[in-house]
mmCIF file of C-alpha atoms in Angstrom:
data_model
loop_
_atom_site.group_PDB
_atom_site.id
_atom_site.type_symbol
_atom_site.label_atom_id
_atom_site.label_comp_id
_atom_site.label_asym_id
_atom_site.label_seq_id
_atom_site.Cartn_x
_atom_site.Cartn_y
_atom_site.Cartn_z
ATOM 1 C CA GLY A 1 -147.862 56.798 -38.741
ATOM 2 C CA LYS A 2 -145.983 58.532 -41.550
ATOM 3 C CA SER A 3 -147.347 61.444 -40.667
ATOM 4 C CA SER A 4 -146.278 61.465 -37.225
ATOM 5 C CA LEU A 5 -142.820 59.839 -38.020
ATOM 6 C CA PHE A 6 -142.075 62.782 -40.519
ATOM 7 C CA GLY A 7 -143.650 66.132 -37.756
ATOM 8 C CA SER A 8 -141.664 63.932 -35.463
ATOM 9 C CA GLN A 9 -138.098 64.365 -37.521
ATOM 10 C CA HIS A 10 -139.151 67.711 -38.194
ATOM 11 C CA CYS A 11 -139.521 69.461 -35.491
ATOM 12 C CA SER A 12 -135.977 68.088 -34.788
ATOM 13 C CA ILE A 13 -134.552 69.260 -37.937
ATOM 14 C CA HIS A 14 -136.130 72.749 -36.554
ATOM 15 C CA ASN A 15 -135.274 72.953 -32.942
ATOM 16 C CA GLN A 16 -131.868 71.736 -34.624
ATOM 17 C CA LEU A 17 -131.665 75.130 -37.104
ATOM 18 C CA THR A 18 -133.332 76.682 -33.945
ATOM 19 C CA THR A 19 -130.061 76.274 -32.005
ATOM 20 C CA MET A 20 -127.556 76.697 -34.389
ATOM 21 C CA LYS A 21 -129.116 80.344 -35.103
ATOM 22 C CA PHE A 22 -129.019 80.673 -31.372
ATOM 23 C CA PHE A 23 -126.035 79.894 -31.656
ATOM 24 C CA LEU A 24 -124.045 82.257 -34.141
ATOM 25 C CA ALA A 25 -126.492 84.538 -32.528
ATOM 26 C CA SER A 26 -125.263 84.574 -28.920
ATOM 27 C CA ALA A 27 -120.900 84.438 -30.907
ATOM 28 C CA MET A 28 -122.060 87.562 -33.183
ATOM 29 C CA LEU A 29 -123.022 89.351 -30.106
ATOM 30 C CA ALA A 30 -120.531 88.463 -28.027
ATOM 31 C CA ALA A 31 -117.761 89.500 -30.760
ATOM 32 C CA THR A 32 -120.192 92.375 -30.949
ATOM 33 C CA ALA A 33 -119.426 92.916 -27.847
ATOM 34 C CA SER A 34 -115.597 92.870 -26.699
ATOM 35 C CA ALA A 35 -114.942 95.438 -29.691
ATOM 36 C CA PHE A 36 -116.204 98.347 -26.859
ATOM 37 C CA THR A 37 -114.569 96.736 -23.760
ATOM 38 C CA THR A 38 -111.358 98.057 -22.193
ATOM 39 C CA THR A 39 -108.901 96.170 -22.534
ATOM 40 C CA PRO A 40 -107.372 93.193 -24.521
ATOM 41 C CA SER A 41 -108.136 90.409 -23.813
ATOM 42 C CA THR A 42 -108.895 86.473 -25.186
ATOM 43 C CA ARG A 43 -111.919 84.079 -23.762
ATOM 44 C CA SER A 44 -113.136 81.417 -24.711
ATOM 45 C CA VAL A 45 -117.257 81.184 -25.141
ATOM 46 C CA ALA A 46 -118.684 77.972 -25.394
ATOM 47 C CA ARG A 47 -122.643 77.530 -25.519
ATOM 48 C CA SER A 48 -123.954 74.200 -25.162
ATOM 49 C CA VAL A 49 -128.101 74.336 -25.496
ATOM 50 C CA GLY A 50 -130.435 71.461 -25.299
ATOM 51 C CA GLU A 51 -128.443 67.951 -26.676
ATOM 52 C CA ALA A 52 -126.832 70.534 -29.476
ATOM 53 C CA LYS A 53 -123.043 71.206 -28.272
ATOM 54 C CA PHE A 54 -120.771 73.221 -30.273
ATOM 55 C CA ALA A 55 -116.480 73.970 -29.492
ATOM 56 C CA PRO A 56 -115.786 77.351 -27.602
ATOM 57 C CA VAL A 57 -114.554 80.038 -29.851
ATOM 58 C CA SER A 58 -111.659 82.348 -29.229
ATOM 59 C CA VAL A 59 -112.790 86.368 -29.029
ATOM 60 C CA ARG A 60 -110.459 89.031 -28.971
ATOM 61 C CA SER A 61 -110.982 92.892 -27.971
ATOM 62 C CA ALA A 62 -110.362 95.512 -30.016
ATOM 63 C CA GLY A 63 -106.595 96.372 -29.853
ATOM 64 C CA THR A 64 -104.589 98.916 -27.755
ATOM 65 C CA GLN A 65 -104.206 101.684 -30.353
ATOM 66 C CA LEU A 66 -108.129 101.611 -31.467
ATOM 67 C CA GLU A 67 -108.861 102.329 -27.559
ATOM 68 C CA ALA A 68 -106.260 105.095 -27.488
ATOM 69 C CA ALA A 69 -107.486 106.500 -30.484
ATOM 70 C CA LYS A 70 -111.158 106.119 -28.711
ATOM 71 C CA GLN A 71 -110.538 107.766 -25.805
ATOM 72 C CA VAL A 72 -108.492 110.878 -27.414
ATOM 73 C CA PRO A 73 -110.926 114.032 -27.671
ATOM 74 C CA HIS A 74 -111.172 115.322 -31.992
ATOM 75 C CA GLY A 75 -109.160 117.526 -31.639
ATOM 76 C CA GLY A 76 -107.576 116.776 -28.723
ATOM 77 C CA SER A 77 -109.039 118.269 -26.173
ATOM 78 C CA LEU A 78 -112.780 118.033 -24.857
ATOM 79 C CA VAL A 79 -114.700 121.580 -25.161
ATOM 80 C CA ASP A 80 -117.182 121.907 -21.933
ATOM 81 C CA LEU A 81 -118.588 125.100 -22.131
ATOM 82 C CA ILE A 82 -120.939 124.311 -19.835
ATOM 83 C CA LEU A 83 -121.597 127.203 -17.058
ATOM 84 C CA LYS A 84 -120.995 124.940 -13.523
ATOM 85 C CA THR A 85 -122.558 127.211 -11.086
ATOM 86 C CA ASP A 86 -125.821 129.873 -10.717
ATOM 87 C CA GLU A 87 -124.086 132.786 -10.432
ATOM 88 C CA GLU A 88 -121.978 132.389 -13.940
ATOM 89 C CA LYS A 89 -125.225 131.437 -15.832
ATOM 90 C CA ALA A 90 -126.474 135.158 -13.905
ATOM 91 C CA ALA A 91 -123.988 136.650 -14.644
ATOM 92 C CA ALA A 92 -123.908 135.314 -18.235
ATOM 93 C CA VAL A 93 -127.370 136.762 -18.564
ATOM 94 C CA ALA A 94 -127.359 139.223 -17.508
ATOM 95 C CA LYS A 95 -124.680 140.521 -20.141
ATOM 96 C CA CYS A 96 -127.143 139.696 -23.342
ATOM 97 C CA THR A 97 -129.410 142.644 -24.896
ATOM 98 C CA LYS A 98 -131.752 140.223 -27.118
ATOM 99 C CA GLU A 99 -132.908 137.560 -26.736
ATOM 100 C CA LEU A 100 -134.018 134.390 -29.619
ATOM 101 C CA GLN A 101 -135.882 131.638 -30.074
ATOM 102 C CA LEU A 102 -133.532 128.519 -31.357
ATOM 103 C CA SER A 103 -135.121 125.838 -33.850
ATOM 104 C CA PRO A 104 -134.068 122.482 -32.784
ATOM 105 C CA ARG A 105 -131.668 122.454 -35.385
ATOM 106 C CA GLN A 106 -129.886 125.325 -34.312
ATOM 107 C CA LEU A 107 -130.658 123.277 -30.701
ATOM 108 C CA CYS A 108 -128.830 120.587 -31.567
ATOM 109 C CA ASP A 109 -125.860 122.538 -33.231
ATOM 110 C CA VAL A 110 -125.946 124.714 -29.589
ATOM 111 C CA GLU A 111 -125.903 121.254 -27.738
ATOM 112 C CA LEU A 112 -122.924 119.709 -29.655
ATOM 113 C CA ILE A 113 -120.881 122.696 -28.759
ATOM 114 C CA MET A 114 -121.302 123.364 -25.772
ATOM 115 C CA ASN A 115 -121.226 119.501 -24.647
ATOM 116 C CA GLY A 116 -118.290 118.763 -27.239
ATOM 117 C CA GLY A 117 -120.150 117.382 -29.003
ATOM 118 C CA PHE A 118 -118.387 119.091 -31.956
ATOM 119 C CA SER A 119 -115.172 119.847 -30.631
ATOM 120 C CA PRO A 120 -112.682 121.332 -30.880
ATOM 121 C CA LEU A 121 -114.897 124.186 -31.556
ATOM 122 C CA THR A 122 -116.004 126.589 -29.228
ATOM 123 C CA GLY A 123 -118.427 128.606 -31.196
ATOM 124 C CA PHE A 124 -120.349 128.953 -34.271
ATOM 125 C CA MET A 125 -118.142 128.828 -37.645
ATOM 126 C CA ASP A 126 -117.124 132.514 -39.193
ATOM 127 C CA GLU A 127 -117.637 132.820 -42.878
ATOM 128 C CA GLU A 128 -113.535 132.071 -43.294
ATOM 129 C CA THR A 129 -113.637 128.564 -41.704
ATOM 130 C CA TYR A 130 -117.513 127.600 -43.701
ATOM 131 C CA LYS A 131 -115.560 128.341 -46.628
ATOM 132 C CA HIS A 132 -111.810 126.440 -45.868
ATOM 133 C CA VAL A 133 -114.413 123.095 -44.202
ATOM 134 C CA VAL A 134 -116.854 122.808 -47.628
ATOM 135 C CA ASP A 135 -113.689 122.752 -50.086
ATOM 136 C CA ASN A 136 -111.451 121.049 -47.646
ATOM 137 C CA VAL A 137 -113.098 119.311 -45.981
ATOM 138 C CA ALA A 138 -110.428 120.461 -42.826
ATOM 139 C CA LEU A 139 -110.468 123.210 -39.671
ATOM 140 C CA PRO A 140 -108.035 125.699 -41.235
ATOM 141 C CA ASP A 141 -105.391 124.569 -38.885
ATOM 142 C CA GLY A 142 -105.617 121.229 -41.136
ATOM 143 C CA LEU A 143 -108.069 119.480 -38.725
ATOM 144 C CA ILE A 144 -110.401 116.882 -40.592
ATOM 145 C CA PHE A 145 -114.140 118.031 -39.870
ATOM 146 C CA GLY A 146 -115.969 117.577 -42.782
ATOM 147 C CA LEU A 147 -119.588 119.191 -40.610
ATOM 148 C CA PRO A 148 -119.690 123.304 -41.090
ATOM 149 C CA VAL A 149 -121.717 124.284 -38.608
ATOM 150 C CA VAL A 150 -123.281 127.582 -39.028
ATOM 151 C CA PHE A 151 -125.763 130.034 -36.572
ATOM 152 C CA ASP A 152 -128.770 129.708 -39.238
ATOM 153 C CA THR A 153 -130.971 133.188 -38.796
ATOM 154 C CA ASP A 154 -132.922 135.733 -40.978
ATOM 155 C CA ASP A 155 -133.099 137.580 -37.836
ATOM 156 C CA GLU A 156 -131.818 141.295 -39.487
ATOM 157 C CA ASP A 157 -131.789 142.824 -35.951
ATOM 158 C CA LEU A 158 -128.574 140.621 -35.205
ATOM 159 C CA GLN A 159 -125.759 142.958 -35.467
ATOM 160 C CA PRO A 160 -121.657 142.119 -34.984
ATOM 161 C CA GLY A 161 -121.468 142.948 -31.158
ATOM 162 C CA ASP A 162 -124.766 142.548 -30.109
ATOM 163 C CA ILE A 163 -125.057 139.720 -26.315
ATOM 164 C CA VAL A 164 -127.925 137.346 -27.639
ATOM 165 C CA LEU A 165 -129.978 134.902 -25.634
ATOM 166 C CA LEU A 166 -131.102 132.228 -27.238
ATOM 167 C CA LYS A 167 -133.861 130.132 -25.571
ATOM 168 C CA ASP A 168 -135.532 127.313 -25.817
ATOM 169 C CA GLY A 169 -139.469 128.231 -25.287
ATOM 170 C CA ASP A 170 -138.563 129.971 -21.623
ATOM 171 C CA ARG A 171 -135.579 128.059 -20.724
ATOM 172 C CA ASP A 172 -132.496 129.598 -20.975
ATOM 173 C CA ILE A 173 -129.945 127.332 -22.773
ATOM 174 C CA ALA A 174 -126.481 129.751 -24.155
ATOM 175 C CA THR A 175 -125.747 133.373 -24.908
ATOM 176 C CA ILE A 176 -123.656 133.974 -27.654
ATOM 177 C CA GLU A 177 -121.709 137.245 -28.567
ATOM 178 C CA PHE A 178 -121.950 137.910 -32.517
#
């Protein structure tokens, strides 16, 4: 008798705790999801699980200033250096005088420069820009930029003026002028 009653009470308490945890997780998920919406709105979230009922919770999405900030690329415009046509790509490759295999780190940096992930950068930093970023956590024009982005290589054959085809295995990735 006692053990079955205790077991049933324990089961009921466990179900209530599970229901509460589910509700809290659902409410947090709804609040988190609302932070990523593009239209400010207030909506009511109500949940009913089993016999438990919960009062509606007001969830408000992010304000318009935050939304506007998310839409403007760092530095004001998104850099896009990716060539669109095969003719443009062939012309760029034809100008190259050397080839260089990229390390995984170099490949990542090149891709982020090309696709605008490092906007407003349009290439690797020169020594003056590098020193300014390290000392001031900003580009020389004052724009906050805390990550120095340089092309690290120990290739002694590279000289100023060289136009190099950057490769990942047999794939042509980009061209760069040193």
